[in-house]
Tab-separated table of C-alpha atoms in Angstrom:
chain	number	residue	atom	x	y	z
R	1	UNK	CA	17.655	41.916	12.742
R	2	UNK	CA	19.696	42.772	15.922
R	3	UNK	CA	20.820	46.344	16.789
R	4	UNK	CA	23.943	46.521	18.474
R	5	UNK	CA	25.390	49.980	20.467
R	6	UNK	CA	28.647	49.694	22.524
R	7	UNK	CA	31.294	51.803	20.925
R	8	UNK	CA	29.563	52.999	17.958
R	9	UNK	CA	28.630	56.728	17.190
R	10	UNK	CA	25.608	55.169	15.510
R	11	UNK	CA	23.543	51.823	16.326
R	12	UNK	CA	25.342	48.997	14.237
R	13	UNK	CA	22.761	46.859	12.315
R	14	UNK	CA	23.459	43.135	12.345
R	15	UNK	CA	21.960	41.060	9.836
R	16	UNK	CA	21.047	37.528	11.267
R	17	UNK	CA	19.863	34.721	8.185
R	18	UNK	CA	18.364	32.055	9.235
R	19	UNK	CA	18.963	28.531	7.062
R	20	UNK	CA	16.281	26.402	5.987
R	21	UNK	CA	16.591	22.697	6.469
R	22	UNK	CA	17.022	21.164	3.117
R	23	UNK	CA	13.065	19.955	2.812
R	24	UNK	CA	12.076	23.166	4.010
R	25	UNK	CA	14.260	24.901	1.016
R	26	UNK	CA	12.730	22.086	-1.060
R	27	UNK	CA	9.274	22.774	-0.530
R	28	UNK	CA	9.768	26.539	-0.791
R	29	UNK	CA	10.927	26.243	-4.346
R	30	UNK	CA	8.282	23.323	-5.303
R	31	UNK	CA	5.547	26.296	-3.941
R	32	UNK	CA	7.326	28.687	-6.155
R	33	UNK	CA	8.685	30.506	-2.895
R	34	UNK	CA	12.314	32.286	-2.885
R	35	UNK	CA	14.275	30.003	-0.840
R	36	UNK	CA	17.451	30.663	1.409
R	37	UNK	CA	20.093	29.179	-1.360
R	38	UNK	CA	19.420	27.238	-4.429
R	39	UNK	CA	18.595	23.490	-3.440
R	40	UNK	CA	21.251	20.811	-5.043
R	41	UNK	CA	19.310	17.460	-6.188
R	42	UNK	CA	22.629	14.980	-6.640
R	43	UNK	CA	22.550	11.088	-5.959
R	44	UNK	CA	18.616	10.376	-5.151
R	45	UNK	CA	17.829	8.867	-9.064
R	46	UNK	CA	19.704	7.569	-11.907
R	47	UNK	CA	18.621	10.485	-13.443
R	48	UNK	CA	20.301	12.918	-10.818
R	49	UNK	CA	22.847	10.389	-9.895
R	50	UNK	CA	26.513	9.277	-10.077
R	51	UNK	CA	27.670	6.328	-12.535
R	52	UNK	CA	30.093	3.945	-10.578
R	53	UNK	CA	33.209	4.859	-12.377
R	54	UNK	CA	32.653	8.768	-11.383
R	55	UNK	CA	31.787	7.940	-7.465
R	56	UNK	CA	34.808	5.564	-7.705
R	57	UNK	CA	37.105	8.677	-8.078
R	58	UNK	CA	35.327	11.117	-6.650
R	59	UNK	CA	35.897	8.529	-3.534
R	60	UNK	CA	39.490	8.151	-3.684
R	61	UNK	CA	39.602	12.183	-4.382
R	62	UNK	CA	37.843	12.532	-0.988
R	63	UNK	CA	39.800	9.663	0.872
R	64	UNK	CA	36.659	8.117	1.593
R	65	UNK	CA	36.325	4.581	1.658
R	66	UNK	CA	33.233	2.256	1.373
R	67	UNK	CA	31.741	-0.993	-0.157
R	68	UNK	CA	30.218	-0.315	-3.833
R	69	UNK	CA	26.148	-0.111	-3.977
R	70	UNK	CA	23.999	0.117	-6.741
R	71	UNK	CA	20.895	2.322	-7.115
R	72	UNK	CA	18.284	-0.123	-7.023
R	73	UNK	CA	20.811	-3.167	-6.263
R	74	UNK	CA	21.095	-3.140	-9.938
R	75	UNK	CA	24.769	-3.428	-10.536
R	76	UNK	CA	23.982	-3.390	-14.539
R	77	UNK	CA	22.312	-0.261	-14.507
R	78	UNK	CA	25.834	1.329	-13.353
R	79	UNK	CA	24.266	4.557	-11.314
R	80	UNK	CA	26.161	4.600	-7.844
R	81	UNK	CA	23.977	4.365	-4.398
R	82	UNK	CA	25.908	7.812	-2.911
R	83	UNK	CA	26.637	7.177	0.547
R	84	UNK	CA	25.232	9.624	3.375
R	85	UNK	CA	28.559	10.928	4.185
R	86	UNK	CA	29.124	11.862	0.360
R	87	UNK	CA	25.729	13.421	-0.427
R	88	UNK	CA	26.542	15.598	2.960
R	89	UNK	CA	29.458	16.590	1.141
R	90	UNK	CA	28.018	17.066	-1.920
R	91	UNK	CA	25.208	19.821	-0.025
R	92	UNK	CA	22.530	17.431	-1.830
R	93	UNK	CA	19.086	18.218	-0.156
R	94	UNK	CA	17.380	15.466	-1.317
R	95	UNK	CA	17.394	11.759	-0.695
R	96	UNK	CA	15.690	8.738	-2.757
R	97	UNK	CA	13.354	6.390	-2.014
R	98	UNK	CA	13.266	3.230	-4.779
R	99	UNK	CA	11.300	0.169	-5.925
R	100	UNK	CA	12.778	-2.669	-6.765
R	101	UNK	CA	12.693	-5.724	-9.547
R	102	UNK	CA	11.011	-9.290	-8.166
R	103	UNK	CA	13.150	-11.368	-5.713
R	104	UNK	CA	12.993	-13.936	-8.533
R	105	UNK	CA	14.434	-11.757	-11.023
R	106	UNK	CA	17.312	-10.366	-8.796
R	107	UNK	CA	18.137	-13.671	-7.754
R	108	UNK	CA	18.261	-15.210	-11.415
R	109	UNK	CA	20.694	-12.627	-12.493
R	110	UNK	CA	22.461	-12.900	-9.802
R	111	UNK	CA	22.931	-16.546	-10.439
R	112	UNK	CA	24.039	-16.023	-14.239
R	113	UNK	CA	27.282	-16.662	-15.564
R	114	UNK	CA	29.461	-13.361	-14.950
R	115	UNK	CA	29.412	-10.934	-18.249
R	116	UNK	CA	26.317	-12.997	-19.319
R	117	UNK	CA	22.823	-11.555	-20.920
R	118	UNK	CA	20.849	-9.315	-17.834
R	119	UNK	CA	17.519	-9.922	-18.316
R	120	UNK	CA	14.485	-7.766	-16.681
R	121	UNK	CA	11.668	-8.053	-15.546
R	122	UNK	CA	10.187	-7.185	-18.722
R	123	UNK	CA	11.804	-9.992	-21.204
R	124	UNK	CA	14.440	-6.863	-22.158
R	125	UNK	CA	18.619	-8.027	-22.576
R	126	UNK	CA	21.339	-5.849	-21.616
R	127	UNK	CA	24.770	-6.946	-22.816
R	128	UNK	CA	28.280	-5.624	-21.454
R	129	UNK	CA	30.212	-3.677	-23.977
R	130	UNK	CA	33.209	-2.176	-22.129
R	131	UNK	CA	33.545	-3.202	-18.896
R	132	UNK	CA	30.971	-2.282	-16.697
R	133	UNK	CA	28.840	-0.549	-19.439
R	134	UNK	CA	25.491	-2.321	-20.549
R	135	UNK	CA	23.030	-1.754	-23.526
R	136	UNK	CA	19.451	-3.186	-23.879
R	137	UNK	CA	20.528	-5.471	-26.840
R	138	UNK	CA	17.483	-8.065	-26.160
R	139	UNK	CA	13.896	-6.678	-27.870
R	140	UNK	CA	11.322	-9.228	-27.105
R	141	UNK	CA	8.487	-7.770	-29.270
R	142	UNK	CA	10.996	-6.494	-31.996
R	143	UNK	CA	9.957	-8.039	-35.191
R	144	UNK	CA	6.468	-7.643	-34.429
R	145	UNK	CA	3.620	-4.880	-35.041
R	146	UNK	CA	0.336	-7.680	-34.466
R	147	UNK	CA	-2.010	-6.955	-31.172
R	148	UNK	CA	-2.024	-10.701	-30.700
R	149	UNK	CA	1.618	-10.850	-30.048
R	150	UNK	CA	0.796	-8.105	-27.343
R	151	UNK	CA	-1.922	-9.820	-25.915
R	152	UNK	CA	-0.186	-13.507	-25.972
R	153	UNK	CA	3.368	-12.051	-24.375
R	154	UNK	CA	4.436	-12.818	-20.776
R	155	UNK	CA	4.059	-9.049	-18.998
R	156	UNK	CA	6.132	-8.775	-15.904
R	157	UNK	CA	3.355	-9.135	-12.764
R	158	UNK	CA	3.251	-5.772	-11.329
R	159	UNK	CA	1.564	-6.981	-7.680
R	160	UNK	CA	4.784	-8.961	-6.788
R	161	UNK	CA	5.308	-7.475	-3.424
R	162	UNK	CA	9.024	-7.770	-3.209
R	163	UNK	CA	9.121	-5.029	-5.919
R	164	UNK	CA	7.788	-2.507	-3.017
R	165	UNK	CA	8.343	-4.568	0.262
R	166	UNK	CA	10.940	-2.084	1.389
R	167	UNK	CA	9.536	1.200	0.272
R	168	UNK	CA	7.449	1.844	3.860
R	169	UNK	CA	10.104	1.760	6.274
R	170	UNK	CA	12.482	3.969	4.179
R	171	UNK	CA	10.095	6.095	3.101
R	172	UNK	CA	8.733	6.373	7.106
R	173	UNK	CA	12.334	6.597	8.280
R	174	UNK	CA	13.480	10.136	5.654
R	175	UNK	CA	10.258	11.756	7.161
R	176	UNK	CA	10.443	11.003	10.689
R	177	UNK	CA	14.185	12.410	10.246
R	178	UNK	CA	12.330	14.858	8.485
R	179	UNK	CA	15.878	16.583	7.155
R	180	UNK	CA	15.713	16.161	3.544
R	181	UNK	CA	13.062	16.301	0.550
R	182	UNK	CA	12.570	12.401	-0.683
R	183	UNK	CA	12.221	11.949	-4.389
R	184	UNK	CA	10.145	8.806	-4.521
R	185	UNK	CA	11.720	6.892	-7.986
R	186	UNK	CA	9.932	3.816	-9.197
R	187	UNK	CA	12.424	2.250	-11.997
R	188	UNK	CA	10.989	0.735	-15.183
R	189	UNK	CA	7.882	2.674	-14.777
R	190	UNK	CA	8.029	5.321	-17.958
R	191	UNK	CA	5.891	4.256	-20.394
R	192	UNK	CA	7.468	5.059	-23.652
R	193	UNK	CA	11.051	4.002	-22.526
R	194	UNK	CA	9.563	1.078	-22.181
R	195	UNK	CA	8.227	0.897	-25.298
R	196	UNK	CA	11.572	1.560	-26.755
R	197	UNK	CA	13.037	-0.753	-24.999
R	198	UNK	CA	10.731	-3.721	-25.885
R	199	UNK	CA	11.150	-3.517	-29.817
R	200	UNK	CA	13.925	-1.029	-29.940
R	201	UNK	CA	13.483	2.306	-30.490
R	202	UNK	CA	13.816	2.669	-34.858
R	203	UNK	CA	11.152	0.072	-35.117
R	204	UNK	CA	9.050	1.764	-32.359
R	205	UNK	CA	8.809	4.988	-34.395
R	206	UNK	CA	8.299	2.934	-37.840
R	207	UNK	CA	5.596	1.154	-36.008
R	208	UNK	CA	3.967	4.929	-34.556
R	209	UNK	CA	3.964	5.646	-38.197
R	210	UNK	CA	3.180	2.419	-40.165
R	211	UNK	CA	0.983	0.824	-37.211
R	212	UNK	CA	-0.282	3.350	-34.926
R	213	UNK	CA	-2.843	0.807	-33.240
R	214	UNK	CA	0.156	-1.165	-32.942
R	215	UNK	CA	2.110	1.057	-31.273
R	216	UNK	CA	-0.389	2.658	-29.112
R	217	UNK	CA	-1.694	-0.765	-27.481
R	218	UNK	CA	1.369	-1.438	-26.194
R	219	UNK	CA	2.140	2.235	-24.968
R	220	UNK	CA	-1.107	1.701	-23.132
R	221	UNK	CA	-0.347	-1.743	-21.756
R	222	UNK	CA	2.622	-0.670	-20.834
R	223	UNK	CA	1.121	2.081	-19.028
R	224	UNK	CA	-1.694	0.209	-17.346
R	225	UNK	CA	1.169	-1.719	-15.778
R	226	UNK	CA	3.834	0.975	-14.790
R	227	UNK	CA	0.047	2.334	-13.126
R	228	UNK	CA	-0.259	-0.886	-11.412
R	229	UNK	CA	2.963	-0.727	-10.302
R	230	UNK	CA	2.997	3.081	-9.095
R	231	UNK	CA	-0.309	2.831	-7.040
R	232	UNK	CA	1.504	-0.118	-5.050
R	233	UNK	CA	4.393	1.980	-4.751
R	234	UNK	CA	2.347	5.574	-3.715
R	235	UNK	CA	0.323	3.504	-1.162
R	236	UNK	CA	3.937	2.078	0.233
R	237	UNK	CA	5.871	5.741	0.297
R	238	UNK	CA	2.372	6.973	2.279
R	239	UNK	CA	2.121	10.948	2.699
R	240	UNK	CA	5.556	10.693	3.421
R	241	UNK	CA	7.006	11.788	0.380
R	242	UNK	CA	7.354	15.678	-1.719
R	243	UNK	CA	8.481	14.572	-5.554
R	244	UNK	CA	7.189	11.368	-7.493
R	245	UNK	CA	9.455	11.105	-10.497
R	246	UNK	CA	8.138	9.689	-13.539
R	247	UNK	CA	9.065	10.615	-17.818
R	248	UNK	CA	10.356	9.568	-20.795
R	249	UNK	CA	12.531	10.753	-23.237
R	250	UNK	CA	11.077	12.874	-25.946
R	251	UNK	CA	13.641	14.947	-27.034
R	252	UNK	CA	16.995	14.813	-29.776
R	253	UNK	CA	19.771	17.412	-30.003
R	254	UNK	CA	17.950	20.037	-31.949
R	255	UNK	CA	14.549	18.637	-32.114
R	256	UNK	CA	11.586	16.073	-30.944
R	257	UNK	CA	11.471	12.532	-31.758
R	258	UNK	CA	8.207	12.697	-32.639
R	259	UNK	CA	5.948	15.783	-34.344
R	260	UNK	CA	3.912	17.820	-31.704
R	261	UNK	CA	1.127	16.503	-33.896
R	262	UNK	CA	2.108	13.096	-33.562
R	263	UNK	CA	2.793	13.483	-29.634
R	264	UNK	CA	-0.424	14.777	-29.107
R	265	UNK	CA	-2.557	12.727	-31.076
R	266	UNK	CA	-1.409	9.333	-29.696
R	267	UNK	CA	0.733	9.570	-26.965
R	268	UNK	CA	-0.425	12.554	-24.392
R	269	UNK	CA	-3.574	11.194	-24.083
R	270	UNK	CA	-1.402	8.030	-22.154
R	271	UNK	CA	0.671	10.829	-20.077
R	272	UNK	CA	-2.131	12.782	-18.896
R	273	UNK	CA	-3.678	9.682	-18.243
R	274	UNK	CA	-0.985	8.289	-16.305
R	275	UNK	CA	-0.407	11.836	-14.659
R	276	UNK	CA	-3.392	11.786	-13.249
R	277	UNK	CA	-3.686	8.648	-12.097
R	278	UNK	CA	-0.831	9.800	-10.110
R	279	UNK	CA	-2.017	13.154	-8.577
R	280	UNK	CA	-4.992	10.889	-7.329
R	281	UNK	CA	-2.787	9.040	-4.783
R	282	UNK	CA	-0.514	11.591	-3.795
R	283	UNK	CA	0.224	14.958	-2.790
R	284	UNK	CA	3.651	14.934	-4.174
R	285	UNK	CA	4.521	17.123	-6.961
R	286	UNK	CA	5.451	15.485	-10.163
R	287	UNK	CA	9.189	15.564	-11.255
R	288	UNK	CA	9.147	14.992	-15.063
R	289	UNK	CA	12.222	13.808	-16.423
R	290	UNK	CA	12.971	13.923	-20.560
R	291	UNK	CA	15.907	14.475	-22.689
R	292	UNK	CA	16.863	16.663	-25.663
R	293	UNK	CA	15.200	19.636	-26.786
R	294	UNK	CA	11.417	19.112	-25.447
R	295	UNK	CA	10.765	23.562	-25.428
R	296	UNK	CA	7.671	22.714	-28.159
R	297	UNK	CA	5.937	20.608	-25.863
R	298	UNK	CA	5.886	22.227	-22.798
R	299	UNK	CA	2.481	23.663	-23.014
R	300	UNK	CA	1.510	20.385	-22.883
R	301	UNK	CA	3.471	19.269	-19.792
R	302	UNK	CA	2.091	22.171	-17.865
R	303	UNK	CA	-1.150	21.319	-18.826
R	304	UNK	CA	-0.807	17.917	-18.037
R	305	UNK	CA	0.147	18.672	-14.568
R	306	UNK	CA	3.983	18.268	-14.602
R	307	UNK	CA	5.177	20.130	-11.520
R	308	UNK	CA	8.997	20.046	-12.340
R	309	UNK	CA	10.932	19.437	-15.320
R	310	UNK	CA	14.160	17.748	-16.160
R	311	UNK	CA	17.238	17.625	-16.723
R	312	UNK	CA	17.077	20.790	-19.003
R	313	UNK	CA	19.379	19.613	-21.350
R	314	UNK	CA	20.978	23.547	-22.078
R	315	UNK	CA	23.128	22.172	-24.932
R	316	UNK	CA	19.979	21.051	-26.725
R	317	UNK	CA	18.179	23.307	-28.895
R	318	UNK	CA	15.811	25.454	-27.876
R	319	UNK	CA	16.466	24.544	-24.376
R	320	UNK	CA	19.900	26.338	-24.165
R	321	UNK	CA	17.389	29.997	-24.015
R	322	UNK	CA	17.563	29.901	-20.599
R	323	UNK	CA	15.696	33.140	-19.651
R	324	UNK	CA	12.725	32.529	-22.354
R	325	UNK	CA	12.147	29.226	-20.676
R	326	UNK	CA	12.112	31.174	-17.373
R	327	UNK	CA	9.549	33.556	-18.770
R	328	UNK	CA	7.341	31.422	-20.647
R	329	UNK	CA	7.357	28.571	-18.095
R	330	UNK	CA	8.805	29.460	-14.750
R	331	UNK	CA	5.329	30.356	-13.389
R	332	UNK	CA	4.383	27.054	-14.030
R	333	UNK	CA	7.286	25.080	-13.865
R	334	UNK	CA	10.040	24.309	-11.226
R	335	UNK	CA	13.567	23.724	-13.314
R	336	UNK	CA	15.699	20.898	-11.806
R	337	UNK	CA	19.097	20.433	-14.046
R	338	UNK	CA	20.552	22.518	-16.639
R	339	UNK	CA	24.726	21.973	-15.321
R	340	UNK	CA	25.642	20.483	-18.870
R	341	UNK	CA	27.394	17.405	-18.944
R	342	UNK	CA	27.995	17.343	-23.124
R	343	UNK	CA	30.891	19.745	-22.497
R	344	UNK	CA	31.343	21.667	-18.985
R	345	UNK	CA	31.124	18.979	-16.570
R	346	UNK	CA	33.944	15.945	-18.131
R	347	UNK	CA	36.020	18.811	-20.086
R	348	UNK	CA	36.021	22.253	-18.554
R	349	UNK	CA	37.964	23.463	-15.295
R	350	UNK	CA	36.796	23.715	-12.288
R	351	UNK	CA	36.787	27.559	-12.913
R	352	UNK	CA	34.877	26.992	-16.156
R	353	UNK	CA	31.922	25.170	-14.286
R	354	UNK	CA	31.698	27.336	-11.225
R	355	UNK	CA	31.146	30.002	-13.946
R	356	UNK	CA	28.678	27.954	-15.710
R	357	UNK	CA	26.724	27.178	-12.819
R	358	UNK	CA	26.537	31.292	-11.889
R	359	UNK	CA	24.798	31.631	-15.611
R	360	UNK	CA	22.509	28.824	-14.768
R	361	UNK	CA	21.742	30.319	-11.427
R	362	UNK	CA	21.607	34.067	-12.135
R	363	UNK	CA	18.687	32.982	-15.309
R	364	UNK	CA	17.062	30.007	-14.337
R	365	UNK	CA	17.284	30.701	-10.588
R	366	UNK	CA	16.124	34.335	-10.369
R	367	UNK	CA	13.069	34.665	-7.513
R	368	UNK	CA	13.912	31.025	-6.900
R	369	UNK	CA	12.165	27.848	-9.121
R	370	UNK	CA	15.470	26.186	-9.505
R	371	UNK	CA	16.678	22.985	-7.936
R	372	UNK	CA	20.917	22.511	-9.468
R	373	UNK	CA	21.234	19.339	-10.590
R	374	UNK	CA	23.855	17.826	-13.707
R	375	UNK	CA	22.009	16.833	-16.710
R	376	UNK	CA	20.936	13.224	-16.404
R	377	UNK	CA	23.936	10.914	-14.828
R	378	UNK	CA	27.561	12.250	-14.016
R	379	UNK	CA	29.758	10.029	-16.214
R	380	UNK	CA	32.447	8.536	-16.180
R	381	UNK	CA	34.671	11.353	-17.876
R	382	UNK	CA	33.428	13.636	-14.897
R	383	UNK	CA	36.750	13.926	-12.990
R	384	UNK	CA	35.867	14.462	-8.999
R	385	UNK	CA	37.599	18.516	-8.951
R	386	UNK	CA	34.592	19.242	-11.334
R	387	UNK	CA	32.089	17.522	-9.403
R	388	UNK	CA	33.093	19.345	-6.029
R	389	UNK	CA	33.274	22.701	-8.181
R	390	UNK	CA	30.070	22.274	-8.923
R	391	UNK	CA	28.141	21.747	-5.792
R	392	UNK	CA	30.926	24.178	-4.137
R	393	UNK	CA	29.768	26.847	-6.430
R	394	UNK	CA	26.233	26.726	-5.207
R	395	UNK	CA	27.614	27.532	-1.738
R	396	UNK	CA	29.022	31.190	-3.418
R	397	UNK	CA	26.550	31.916	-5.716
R	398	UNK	CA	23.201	30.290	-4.844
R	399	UNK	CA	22.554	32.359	-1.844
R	400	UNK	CA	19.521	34.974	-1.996
């Protein structure tokens, strides 16, 4: 506070506010601190990021010019890598640090015949539908529910050290600049997805309920790997890192995939497990990340250890009461997400989402606990005016 005289009857009080860097307004809301202004998370993960088609415009909106990158140089995977100059733009105060598949699978893709099968690292396919747009269409251990075939199948080796031979040096290089949060984002790594992924997701849930030893030996081999994986990746990113961002999608429009019963009978046990296994190698908080109406479980994320939660799908469920999950959870939990993306973000006016994102603020952000982000990817039926409205609107109403 500065107290002026000169001219005035009375001394004239001048209120000074001092900004935070964007780590520092980071770390205030990961300690459940009141920061300056509400902290924007756009463009570190495919979960907070942009899909090509999106940055594309959002690009020629801005007059801003630049060869295309992929998050993870996985061109298939479709999520833009946002250049520096855009996430400046953007206000985003965090950056991404990312693993990435074997040389010897990125260079036998990139080998393939144009439009051709994508195959990972796991044995999964991804097909092209329209242009640009893939879908896992490939499920290796589909029309299986033996062990043997589990035991017998070619897992992906999880100490190839091109999948993390990078991760130091930009990891070192965000914290010596020491500017911005980093959310550390291993991809490939969430167990269940996985899961899903390898058989396909209807025969995955006929095989939780038909063949439960099934289907939890390979949730747990899966996540004995994605831990192999992670501890080479945690001992890469060093103590230089604030969020590790792990999940997998629980969640449908109105409900769970799976009972609570179910969940916690055969598939929290692997979470906490692999939760844990986490907190043991870092210090960073854990940034959850699961679709669709997930309010019943959240006991059991906070007791877990999940330190934030997204995308908070608001047009989900029980996950649209904003200010009960604030008052059941917000002790507990920091809220990253919640701009929707089902309706407000590709089909509402700018005016419409700088009004949505004041709700959003003024309930989920109240005392701080609130990092904006879209919910999941910005697609491409996101045209750029909403995009700038949104971040723009943080700048007039995320200010405390």
């Amino acid at each position: 506070m500065i107290i002026c005289g000169g001219g005035y009857t009375r001394p004239h009080v001048v209120y000074i506010y001092m900004s935070l860097t964007s780590r520092e307004r980071v770390l205030a809301v990961l300690n459940h601190e009141t920061p300056d202004r509400v902290p924007i998370v756009l463009g570190p993960s495919n979960a907070t990021g942009i899909s090509m088609p999106a940055y594309r415009n959002l690009k020629k909106h801005l007059g801003f010019e630049a060869p295309e990158k992929y998050l993870y140089d996985w061109e298939e995977l479709g999520t833009a890598l946002v250049d520096e100059p855009i996430l400046e733009r953007l206000h985003s105060d965090v950056r991404g640090v990312h693993d990435r598949e074997p040389l010897h699978i990125r260079e036998m893709n990139a080998r393939r015949e144009p439009g051709s099968t994508y195959f990972n690292s796991w044995g999964v396919g991804s097909v092209e539908g329209d242009p640009g747009t893939w879908f896992p269409f490939v499920h290796p251990l589909a029309e299986t529910h033996s062990i043997a075939d589990l035991e017998s199948y070619p897992w992906p080796d999880m100490n190839d050290p091109t999948r993390v031979a990078h991760v130091r040096a930009e990891a070192g290089k965000l914290r010596q600049d020491n500017q911005y949060a980093i959310l550390a984002t291993p991809w490939l790594a969430f167990p269940l997805e996985r899961a899903y992924a390898m058989q396909r997701m209807d025969r995955f849930f006929l095989n939780l309920g038909r063949h439960p030893d099934f289907a939890v030996a390979m949730v747990t081999k899966i996540a004995e790997l994605c831990k192999t994986l992670m501890g080479h990746f945690l001992r890469e990113c060093g103590n230089n890192i604030d969020m590790i961002k792990i999940g997998d999608d629980l969640g449908m429009q109105t409900s769970l995939m799976l009972s609570p019963k179910m969940y916690r009978k055969l598939i929290k046990p692997i979470h906490a497990d692999y939760i844990a296994f986490i907190k043991s190698h870092t210090k960073a908080k854990v940034f959850f990340h699961t679709d669709g109406d997930v309010f019943d479980l959240l006991p059991d994320f906070v007791e877990m250890g999940v330190d934030i939660l997204n995308p908070i799908q608001t047009s989900a469920g029980k996950m649209s009461n904003l200010d009960e999950l604030k008052k059941q959870f917000g002790k507990n939990l920091v809220f990253c997400g919640a701009i929707d993306t089902h309706r407000i973000l590709p089909f509402g006016t700018p005016d419409e989402v700088r009004a949505e994102v004041k709700r959003i603020i003024e309930s989920l952000g109240k005392d701080g606990g609130y990092m904006l982000a879209s919910v999941h990817t910005i697609m491409p039926d996101v045209p750029p005016e909403n995009i700038l409205a949104m971040v723009d609107a943080v700048e007039e109403f995320g200010w405390y």
